[in-house]
Short mmCIF file of C-alpha atoms in Angstrom, two decimals:
data_model
loop_
_atom_site.label_atom_id
_atom_site.label_comp_id
_atom_site.label_asym_id
_atom_site.label_seq_id
_atom_site.Cartn_x
_atom_site.Cartn_y
_atom_site.Cartn_z
CA MET A 5 60.66 -47.92 66.87
CA SER A 6 59.71 -50.57 64.21
CA GLN A 7 60.53 -50.05 60.53
CA LEU A 8 56.83 -49.39 59.86
CA GLU A 9 56.57 -46.87 62.63
CA GLU A 10 59.51 -44.98 61.30
CA LEU A 11 57.97 -44.76 57.92
CA LEU A 12 54.56 -43.63 59.52
CA ALA A 13 56.46 -40.95 61.46
CA VAL A 14 57.44 -39.38 58.11
CA TRP A 15 54.15 -40.12 56.18
CA LEU A 16 51.61 -39.04 58.83
CA PRO A 17 52.29 -35.31 59.08
CA ARG A 18 51.87 -35.10 55.21
CA GLN A 19 48.21 -36.14 55.44
CA ARG A 20 45.33 -33.68 55.19
CA TRP A 21 43.55 -35.27 57.99
CA PHE A 22 46.51 -35.25 60.51
CA SER A 23 45.57 -32.89 63.12
CA GLY A 24 49.13 -32.07 64.57
CA LYS A 25 50.65 -30.27 61.68
CA GLY A 26 53.72 -28.15 62.44
CA ILE A 27 54.44 -30.00 65.68
CA PRO A 28 57.17 -32.65 65.66
CA ILE A 29 56.13 -36.17 66.37
CA GLY A 30 58.16 -37.25 69.44
CA GLN A 31 56.75 -40.73 69.64
CA ILE A 32 54.79 -42.94 67.35
CA ARG A 33 53.52 -46.43 68.08
CA VAL A 34 51.39 -48.97 66.19
CA GLU A 35 48.91 -49.63 69.01
CA SER A 36 46.97 -52.43 67.30
CA ARG A 37 46.93 -54.15 64.02
CA HIS A 38 44.04 -56.19 62.71
CA THR A 39 44.25 -58.35 59.40
CA LEU A 40 41.19 -58.21 57.32
CA VAL A 41 42.52 -59.87 54.25
CA SER A 42 45.60 -62.08 53.88
CA ALA A 43 46.04 -63.12 50.27
CA GLY A 44 49.42 -64.79 50.54
CA PRO A 45 52.90 -64.02 49.25
CA ASP A 46 51.75 -62.09 46.26
CA GLY A 47 49.19 -59.96 48.18
CA PRO A 48 47.37 -57.81 48.52
CA ASP A 49 47.01 -57.83 52.18
CA LEU A 50 44.66 -55.47 54.11
CA ASP A 51 45.12 -54.39 57.84
CA VAL A 52 43.42 -51.91 60.07
CA LEU A 53 46.07 -49.99 61.93
CA VAL A 54 45.43 -47.88 65.01
CA VAL A 55 48.50 -45.61 65.35
CA GLN A 56 49.24 -43.42 68.44
CA ALA A 57 51.30 -40.27 67.80
CA GLY A 58 52.79 -38.33 70.59
CA GLN A 59 53.39 -34.63 70.27
CA ARG A 60 54.56 -32.18 73.09
CA GLY A 61 53.06 -34.31 75.85
CA ARG A 62 49.78 -35.02 73.95
CA SER A 63 48.93 -38.18 72.03
CA SER A 64 46.39 -38.87 69.34
CA ARG A 65 45.02 -41.95 67.68
CA TYR A 66 44.71 -42.40 64.02
CA GLN A 67 43.20 -45.06 61.78
CA LEU A 68 44.88 -46.33 58.63
CA LEU A 69 43.75 -48.97 56.13
CA LEU A 70 47.10 -50.41 55.31
CA GLY A 71 47.59 -52.27 52.07
CA SER A 72 50.74 -54.34 51.34
CA ARG A 73 52.12 -55.99 48.26
CA PRO A 74 55.47 -57.15 46.81
CA PRO A 75 57.08 -54.33 44.90
CA ARG A 76 56.70 -56.27 41.67
CA SER A 77 52.94 -56.56 41.99
CA LEU A 78 52.20 -52.93 43.06
CA PRO A 79 50.04 -51.15 40.32
CA SER A 80 51.54 -47.94 39.10
CA ASP A 81 48.50 -45.91 40.19
CA LEU A 82 49.17 -47.02 43.74
CA ALA A 83 52.80 -46.05 43.78
CA ARG A 84 51.84 -42.41 44.48
CA VAL A 85 50.17 -43.39 47.83
CA ALA A 86 53.06 -45.64 49.02
CA ILE A 87 54.20 -45.17 52.42
CA GLY A 88 57.40 -47.19 52.15
CA VAL A 89 59.10 -50.51 51.74
CA CYS A 90 59.30 -52.82 54.83
CA GLN A 91 61.31 -55.98 55.25
CA THR A 92 59.37 -59.05 56.21
CA ALA A 93 60.56 -62.06 58.13
CA VAL A 94 59.58 -64.19 55.32
CA GLY A 95 59.01 -63.36 51.64
CA GLY A 96 61.34 -60.46 51.17
CA PRO A 97 60.43 -56.74 50.93
CA THR A 98 56.79 -55.49 50.69
CA VAL A 99 55.41 -52.02 49.89
CA VAL A 100 53.00 -50.71 52.31
CA TYR A 101 50.47 -48.02 51.16
CA ASP A 102 47.20 -46.24 51.92
CA ALA A 103 44.61 -48.89 50.93
CA ALA A 104 41.70 -46.52 50.86
CA HIS A 105 43.06 -45.74 47.29
CA ASP A 106 43.04 -49.42 46.24
CA PRO A 107 39.59 -50.47 44.73
CA GLN A 108 40.58 -54.13 44.93
CA LEU A 109 40.74 -53.97 48.68
CA THR A 110 38.04 -51.43 49.39
CA GLY A 111 35.53 -53.64 47.58
CA LEU A 112 36.31 -56.28 50.27
CA LEU A 113 35.01 -53.97 52.93
CA LEU A 114 31.58 -53.90 51.36
CA ARG A 115 31.64 -57.75 51.10
CA ARG A 116 32.36 -57.89 54.88
CA PHE A 117 29.28 -55.64 55.45
CA ALA A 118 27.20 -58.06 53.48
CA ARG A 119 28.32 -60.85 55.91
CA PRO A 120 28.50 -58.99 59.29
CA ALA A 121 29.35 -60.67 62.48
CA ALA A 122 26.41 -61.58 64.83
CA PRO A 123 25.90 -59.12 67.65
CA GLY A 124 27.52 -61.23 70.25
CA GLN A 125 30.35 -62.35 68.02
CA SER A 126 33.80 -61.79 69.33
CA GLY A 127 36.76 -60.25 67.42
CA GLN A 128 38.58 -56.91 67.73
CA VAL A 129 37.26 -55.49 64.49
CA ARG A 130 33.56 -56.06 63.77
CA PHE A 131 31.23 -55.09 60.92
CA ARG A 132 27.64 -54.22 61.97
CA THR A 133 24.51 -53.55 60.07
CA LEU A 134 21.27 -51.98 61.20
CA PRO A 135 18.38 -54.38 61.80
CA GLY A 136 16.59 -55.32 58.42
CA GLU A 137 19.43 -53.77 56.33
CA ARG A 138 20.73 -55.97 53.47
CA ILE A 139 24.03 -54.76 51.96
CA ARG A 140 24.54 -55.46 48.30
CA ALA A 141 28.17 -56.14 47.59
CA GLY A 142 30.04 -56.03 44.25
CA SER A 143 31.04 -52.35 44.01
CA THR A 144 34.52 -51.07 44.61
CA GLY A 145 35.16 -47.88 46.60
CA ARG A 146 35.86 -44.60 45.02
CA MET A 147 37.58 -42.04 47.23
CA LEU A 148 35.97 -38.59 47.48
CA THR A 149 38.36 -35.70 47.16
CA GLY A 150 38.34 -32.37 48.85
CA GLU A 151 39.28 -30.97 52.22
CA GLN A 152 38.22 -33.56 54.70
CA SER A 153 39.28 -34.57 58.26
CA ASN A 154 38.12 -38.11 57.39
CA THR A 155 38.06 -40.41 54.24
CA SER A 156 34.88 -41.25 52.42
CA LEU A 157 34.56 -44.01 49.87
CA VAL A 158 31.52 -44.26 47.50
CA PHE A 159 30.47 -47.66 46.21
CA GLY A 160 28.65 -47.44 42.94
CA GLN A 161 25.44 -45.27 43.41
CA GLU A 162 24.32 -46.96 46.52
CA TYR A 163 26.66 -46.59 49.53
CA ILE A 164 29.19 -44.27 51.09
CA LEU A 165 31.63 -45.43 53.82
CA LYS A 166 32.97 -42.72 55.98
CA THR A 167 36.24 -43.82 57.68
CA PHE A 168 37.20 -41.79 60.79
CA ARG A 169 40.87 -40.97 60.60
CA ARG A 170 41.38 -39.57 64.08
CA LEU A 171 39.81 -41.98 66.68
CA TRP A 172 38.32 -41.21 70.06
CA PRO A 173 37.25 -44.08 72.33
CA GLY A 174 33.49 -44.89 72.22
CA ALA A 175 30.72 -44.33 69.67
CA ASN A 176 31.35 -41.62 67.20
CA PRO A 177 28.79 -38.84 67.50
CA ASP A 178 28.07 -39.04 63.73
CA LEU A 179 27.04 -42.60 64.12
CA GLU A 180 25.03 -41.87 67.25
CA LEU A 181 23.07 -38.91 65.89
CA THR A 182 22.61 -40.35 62.40
CA VAL A 183 21.05 -43.60 63.81
CA ALA A 184 18.87 -41.47 66.03
CA LEU A 185 17.57 -39.66 62.90
CA SER A 186 17.12 -42.82 60.94
CA GLY A 187 13.90 -42.57 58.85
CA SER A 188 14.16 -38.72 58.62
CA PRO A 189 14.10 -37.46 55.02
CA TYR A 190 16.72 -34.87 55.95
CA VAL A 191 19.62 -37.33 56.60
CA ALA A 192 21.26 -40.03 54.45
CA ARG A 193 20.01 -43.40 55.77
CA PRO A 194 22.55 -45.23 58.01
CA CYS A 195 23.19 -48.84 57.08
CA GLY A 196 25.98 -49.97 59.30
CA TRP A 197 29.34 -49.35 60.95
CA ILE A 198 32.69 -50.88 61.77
CA GLU A 199 33.77 -50.95 65.39
CA ALA A 200 36.92 -52.09 67.21
CA ASP A 201 38.15 -52.57 70.62
CA LEU A 202 40.95 -50.24 71.54
CA PRO A 203 43.51 -51.34 74.15
CA GLY A 204 42.59 -50.08 77.61
CA TYR A 205 38.89 -49.23 76.86
CA THR A 206 35.75 -51.30 77.54
CA THR A 207 33.51 -49.52 75.00
CA PRO A 208 33.89 -50.24 71.38
CA THR A 209 35.25 -47.46 69.10
CA THR A 210 33.66 -46.49 65.89
CA LEU A 211 36.05 -46.92 62.86
CA ALA A 212 33.66 -46.15 60.04
CA MET A 213 30.00 -45.58 59.23
CA LEU A 214 28.13 -46.85 56.08
CA GLN A 215 25.16 -44.78 54.61
CA ARG A 216 23.09 -44.66 51.58
CA PHE A 217 24.80 -42.57 48.89
CA ILE A 218 22.76 -39.62 47.68
CA PRO A 219 23.58 -39.23 43.86
CA GLN A 220 22.88 -36.11 41.84
CA ALA A 221 23.06 -33.79 44.88
CA THR A 222 24.95 -30.45 45.10
CA ASP A 223 27.09 -29.49 47.90
CA GLY A 224 25.62 -26.47 49.79
CA TRP A 225 29.04 -24.50 49.70
CA VAL A 226 29.17 -25.06 45.97
CA LEU A 227 25.64 -23.90 45.37
CA ALA A 228 25.92 -20.87 47.56
CA THR A 229 29.34 -19.74 46.14
CA ALA A 230 28.06 -20.16 42.58
CA ASN A 231 25.05 -18.07 43.37
CA ALA A 232 27.25 -15.41 45.07
CA ARG A 233 29.67 -15.31 42.19
CA ALA A 234 26.96 -14.87 39.70
CA LEU A 235 25.54 -11.96 41.74
CA LEU A 236 28.94 -10.31 42.08
CA ASP A 237 29.51 -10.66 38.37
CA GLY A 238 26.55 -8.56 37.84
CA THR A 239 24.01 -11.15 36.75
CA GLY A 240 21.22 -9.41 38.68
CA THR A 241 19.17 -9.47 41.84
CA ASP A 242 16.82 -12.28 40.71
CA ARG A 243 19.53 -14.75 41.41
CA GLN A 244 19.94 -13.33 44.95
CA SER A 245 16.21 -13.66 45.46
CA ALA A 246 16.39 -17.30 44.18
CA PHE A 247 18.98 -18.23 46.76
CA THR A 248 17.13 -16.55 49.65
CA GLY A 249 14.38 -19.09 48.98
CA GLU A 250 16.99 -21.96 49.36
CA ALA A 251 18.26 -20.28 52.56
CA ALA A 252 14.86 -20.10 54.03
CA GLN A 253 14.12 -23.81 53.14
CA LEU A 254 17.49 -24.78 54.69
CA GLY A 255 16.37 -22.96 57.84
CA ARG A 256 13.22 -24.76 58.08
CA THR A 257 15.04 -28.18 57.50
CA THR A 258 17.50 -27.26 60.18
CA ALA A 259 14.80 -26.59 62.74
CA GLU A 260 13.00 -29.91 61.77
CA VAL A 261 16.30 -31.80 62.40
CA HIS A 262 16.74 -30.04 65.75
CA ARG A 263 13.16 -30.94 66.73
CA SER A 264 13.81 -34.62 65.71
CA LEU A 265 17.08 -34.76 67.79
CA ALA A 266 15.34 -33.28 70.84
CA ALA A 267 12.59 -35.92 70.49
CA ALA A 268 14.93 -38.85 70.25
CA LEU A 269 17.83 -37.84 72.69
CA PRO A 270 18.14 -36.11 76.03
CA THR A 271 17.56 -32.55 76.47
CA GLY A 272 18.09 -30.03 79.31
CA VAL A 273 18.17 -26.52 80.46
CA LEU A 274 21.30 -24.47 80.98
CA PRO A 275 20.92 -22.17 83.98
CA PRO A 276 22.28 -18.62 83.98
CA VAL A 277 25.37 -19.71 85.78
CA GLY A 278 26.05 -22.20 83.08
CA ALA A 279 25.88 -19.44 80.41
CA ALA A 280 28.54 -17.49 82.47
CA GLY A 281 30.78 -20.49 82.25
CA LEU A 282 30.38 -20.72 78.56
CA ALA A 283 31.17 -17.10 78.35
CA ASP A 284 34.41 -17.68 80.28
CA ALA A 285 35.47 -20.33 77.76
CA MET A 286 34.80 -17.81 74.99
CA VAL A 287 36.96 -15.30 76.65
CA GLU A 288 39.82 -17.87 76.89
CA ARG A 289 39.54 -18.60 73.20
CA LEU A 290 39.64 -14.89 72.34
CA ALA A 291 42.85 -14.52 74.40
CA THR A 292 44.45 -17.51 72.74
CA ALA A 293 43.57 -16.16 69.26
CA GLY A 294 44.58 -12.68 70.12
CA ALA A 295 47.99 -13.84 71.17
CA GLU A 296 48.57 -15.40 67.72
CA VAL A 297 46.65 -12.87 65.52
CA PRO A 298 47.55 -9.25 66.76
CA GLU A 299 44.88 -7.81 64.22
CA LEU A 300 42.22 -9.05 66.62
CA ALA A 301 43.20 -6.54 69.27
CA GLU A 302 41.29 -3.57 67.92
CA HIS A 303 38.09 -5.45 68.00
CA ALA A 304 38.57 -7.44 71.24
CA PRO A 305 36.69 -4.83 73.45
CA ARG A 306 33.52 -5.18 71.43
CA VAL A 307 33.70 -8.94 71.29
CA MET A 308 34.31 -9.02 75.06
CA ALA A 309 31.30 -6.73 75.49
CA ALA A 310 29.21 -9.32 73.64
CA TYR A 311 30.45 -12.11 75.78
CA THR A 312 29.66 -10.15 79.04
CA ASP A 313 26.07 -9.48 77.72
CA PHE A 314 25.86 -13.25 77.17
CA ALA A 315 27.22 -14.11 80.67
CA GLU A 316 24.46 -11.83 82.18
CA VAL A 317 21.52 -13.60 80.35
CA ASP A 318 19.04 -14.30 83.22
CA GLU A 319 16.81 -16.77 81.37
CA PRO A 320 17.55 -20.44 81.28
CA LEU A 321 18.70 -21.69 77.85
CA PRO A 322 17.18 -24.87 76.47
CA ILE A 323 20.02 -27.37 75.49
CA GLN A 324 20.00 -30.56 73.51
CA ARG A 325 22.21 -32.58 71.05
CA ILE A 326 23.09 -30.54 68.02
CA HIS A 327 25.17 -30.86 64.81
CA GLY A 328 28.05 -29.13 66.32
CA ASP A 329 30.07 -28.15 63.14
CA TYR A 330 27.24 -26.72 60.96
CA HIS A 331 28.09 -25.02 57.72
CA LEU A 332 27.25 -24.96 54.05
CA GLY A 333 29.75 -27.69 53.48
CA GLN A 334 27.71 -30.05 55.66
CA VAL A 335 24.51 -29.98 53.60
CA LEU A 336 23.45 -31.26 50.25
CA ARG A 337 20.67 -29.91 47.93
CA THR A 338 18.72 -32.81 46.36
CA GLY A 339 15.72 -32.70 44.14
CA ALA A 340 13.52 -33.16 47.21
CA GLY A 341 15.10 -30.55 49.44
CA TRP A 342 18.16 -30.26 51.85
CA VAL A 343 19.97 -33.17 53.49
CA LEU A 344 22.38 -32.75 56.46
CA LEU A 345 25.59 -34.49 56.71
CA ASP A 346 28.51 -35.17 59.16
CA PHE A 347 27.03 -34.96 62.61
CA GLU A 348 30.53 -35.76 64.06
CA GLY A 349 30.93 -32.23 65.41
CA GLU A 350 34.32 -30.48 65.34
CA PRO A 351 36.84 -33.43 64.83
CA THR A 352 39.55 -31.89 66.84
CA VAL A 353 37.43 -31.69 69.99
CA PRO A 354 37.34 -34.82 72.37
CA VAL A 355 34.18 -36.85 71.90
CA ARG A 356 33.02 -36.31 75.57
CA ASP A 357 32.74 -32.54 74.74
CA ARG A 358 31.12 -33.09 71.45
CA ARG A 359 28.41 -35.20 73.05
CA ARG A 360 27.52 -32.44 75.59
CA LEU A 361 24.17 -30.79 75.28
CA SER A 362 24.26 -27.23 73.70
CA SER A 363 21.94 -24.69 72.41
CA PRO A 364 20.52 -25.23 68.95
CA LEU A 365 21.37 -21.60 68.32
CA ARG A 366 25.13 -22.60 68.21
CA ASP A 367 24.27 -24.49 64.97
CA VAL A 368 22.33 -21.44 63.74
CA ALA A 369 25.37 -19.24 64.44
CA GLY A 370 27.61 -21.66 62.46
CA MET A 371 25.41 -21.41 59.33
CA LEU A 372 25.13 -17.67 59.51
CA ARG A 373 28.92 -17.59 59.63
CA SER A 374 28.97 -19.83 56.56
CA PHE A 375 26.81 -17.38 54.56
CA ASP A 376 29.51 -14.63 55.41
CA TYR A 377 32.20 -17.06 54.37
CA ALA A 378 30.57 -17.76 51.08
CA ALA A 379 30.43 -14.04 50.26
CA GLY A 380 33.79 -13.12 51.82
CA TYR A 381 35.68 -15.98 50.18
CA LEU A 382 34.89 -14.49 46.72
CA LEU A 383 36.59 -11.21 47.77
CA VAL A 384 39.89 -12.84 48.70
CA GLY A 385 41.28 -11.95 45.17
CA HIS A 386 39.58 -8.63 44.97
CA PRO A 387 40.73 -6.41 47.86
CA GLY A 388 39.70 -2.78 48.12
CA ASP A 389 36.70 -2.89 45.73
CA PRO A 390 33.95 -1.15 47.68
CA GLU A 391 31.18 -2.01 45.10
CA LEU A 392 31.92 -5.64 45.25
CA GLU A 393 32.24 -5.54 49.10
CA TRP A 394 28.84 -3.88 49.41
CA ALA A 395 27.18 -6.49 47.12
CA ALA A 396 28.85 -9.45 48.95
CA HIS A 397 27.74 -8.10 52.24
CA ALA A 398 24.13 -7.61 50.97
CA TRP A 399 24.09 -11.13 49.58
CA ALA A 400 25.20 -12.58 52.92
CA GLN A 401 22.76 -10.41 54.89
CA HIS A 402 19.77 -11.32 52.73
CA ASN A 403 20.53 -14.97 53.12
CA ARG A 404 21.13 -14.81 56.81
CA GLU A 405 17.83 -13.17 57.32
CA ALA A 406 16.03 -15.76 55.05
CA PHE A 407 17.69 -18.62 56.97
CA CYS A 408 16.58 -17.14 60.38
CA ARG A 409 13.03 -16.73 59.20
CA GLY A 410 12.91 -20.26 57.94
CA TYR A 411 14.25 -21.65 61.12
CA ALA A 412 11.70 -19.86 63.22
CA ASP A 413 8.91 -20.99 60.71
CA GLY A 414 10.18 -24.53 61.14
CA GLY A 415 9.64 -24.49 64.91
CA GLY A 416 13.12 -23.60 66.14
CA PRO A 417 13.69 -20.77 68.69
CA ASP A 418 13.40 -17.53 66.83
CA PRO A 419 16.93 -16.08 66.39
CA GLU A 420 15.52 -12.57 66.45
CA LYS A 421 14.35 -13.08 69.93
CA HIS A 422 17.63 -14.45 71.11
CA LEU A 423 20.06 -12.03 69.61
CA THR A 424 22.37 -11.70 72.61
CA VAL A 425 22.99 -15.45 72.69
CA LEU A 426 23.36 -15.66 68.91
CA ARG A 427 25.81 -12.72 68.82
CA ALA A 428 28.06 -14.43 71.27
CA PHE A 429 27.94 -17.70 69.46
CA GLU A 430 28.81 -16.00 66.16
CA PHE A 431 31.84 -14.15 67.64
CA ASP A 432 33.05 -17.26 69.23
CA LYS A 433 32.87 -19.21 65.87
CA ALA A 434 34.53 -16.29 64.08
CA VAL A 435 37.37 -16.26 66.65
CA TYR A 436 37.85 -20.00 66.08
CA GLU A 437 38.01 -19.28 62.35
CA VAL A 438 40.61 -16.68 62.78
CA LEU A 439 42.84 -19.10 64.65
CA TYR A 440 42.25 -21.87 61.98
CA GLU A 441 43.03 -19.56 59.07
CA ALA A 442 46.07 -18.06 60.65
CA ARG A 443 47.47 -21.56 61.17
CA ASN A 444 46.31 -23.25 58.02
CA ARG A 445 45.30 -20.79 55.25
CA PRO A 446 46.74 -17.28 55.97
CA ASN A 447 45.44 -16.01 52.57
CA TRP A 448 41.89 -16.52 53.94
CA LEU A 449 42.47 -14.79 57.29
CA ARG A 450 40.84 -11.54 56.10
CA VAL A 451 37.44 -13.34 55.79
CA PRO A 452 36.70 -13.93 59.45
CA LEU A 453 38.64 -10.81 60.38
CA GLU A 454 36.45 -8.65 58.28
CA SER A 455 33.36 -10.33 59.62
CA ILE A 456 34.45 -9.64 63.13
CA ALA A 457 35.18 -5.98 62.25
CA THR A 458 31.64 -5.59 60.59
CA ALA A 459 29.86 -7.15 63.53
CA ALA A 460 31.85 -5.29 66.11
CA ALA A 461 30.94 -1.99 64.41
CA ALA A 462 27.19 -2.78 64.58
CA PRO A 463 25.14 -1.19 67.38
CA PRO A 464 24.96 -3.26 70.63
CA VAL A 465 22.01 -5.68 70.81
CA PRO A 466 19.12 -3.92 72.88
CA GLY A 467 18.88 -5.12 76.38
#
């Protein structure tokens, strides 16, 4: 193991976007290293690293923008993102650090987009732009904060570069679907991407995607939780009604995006035997979660019954490309309406699985779960308050109903006519959430558990 690899073995598990937390790294290897900037002995240098980490028989690839400078020239604000000190063959020691925090280096990325390689040009790392797109350089990158599985850099008020931290061979679904929706008013316009050739694969792998930045927009999660908090503080039902209008508009926008994806990309039909196969996978996830979270046991029979009902659906289910990880944190409210973000799908799932056709009702279920989360999250610090719990449940229910009405009005399959399918997808998403919270945020575990308890207590869906 090289000196840099030893440093990375300590540094990687501490990063928010590292997917193997809690599991020791048995092996780590810098699989490829591509120099983008070499500024001489005083630096800074910029390299793109693809790092392979092995954990309990499984390996994952991660991308790192690696900056390096002599210790004497490292700015104090970059010291906090230092990975460590490496000895070089010539020139003495150098500090290596996460260059996503270095505006001097991130600005060079935008300059590379302004002078992209020709489509047939060789090179292991290539900057591509969409036809007719002219990138204006000159801005430095400002990193967005928050819980992300990737890293996003904003350049002025014009561009946002999303760098994919965990890499999967081939085109990233976020790039694929966003380009398919190019021209839609409901997505941020794609401008270009960075791709690389990974060892052992013939298809280029997406490293990053450049889009137009949407200023003065509000995150859907922030907007929803602020509205719910105002209601729970006793501000009044008028605020609740105001957000149901937003929820209905979001439903219509979601249906429009689903229709556009169906028009631009392949579609299909899942036969009843396919639904049975999906139900089997749901049962496996329930068993896995139940083994780690014993509190699920009392609700498991009702959840299993919902999966059984889904497996027995005797009508073919239309399937298509979908968002795949849809919730309030994946949408922005602008002055003109709602915009959808992050079509990557669940980032811990292999790309081949994320690219599979699925029912658009899976996205609907994800957003319905998100309304429950927005209400339940506000109750985390207020256990045992029946009045607050009633108000939170009512807020979520009103917005769930409004979203479903809007989705049907926008041309999507009417959720009210597919309750068996929707109920199974919702339980499956909630079971995933239970496992996630148990492993990452135990103090939030009650949110999905209480949602499952409420749904399990509801009357069965009429056959």
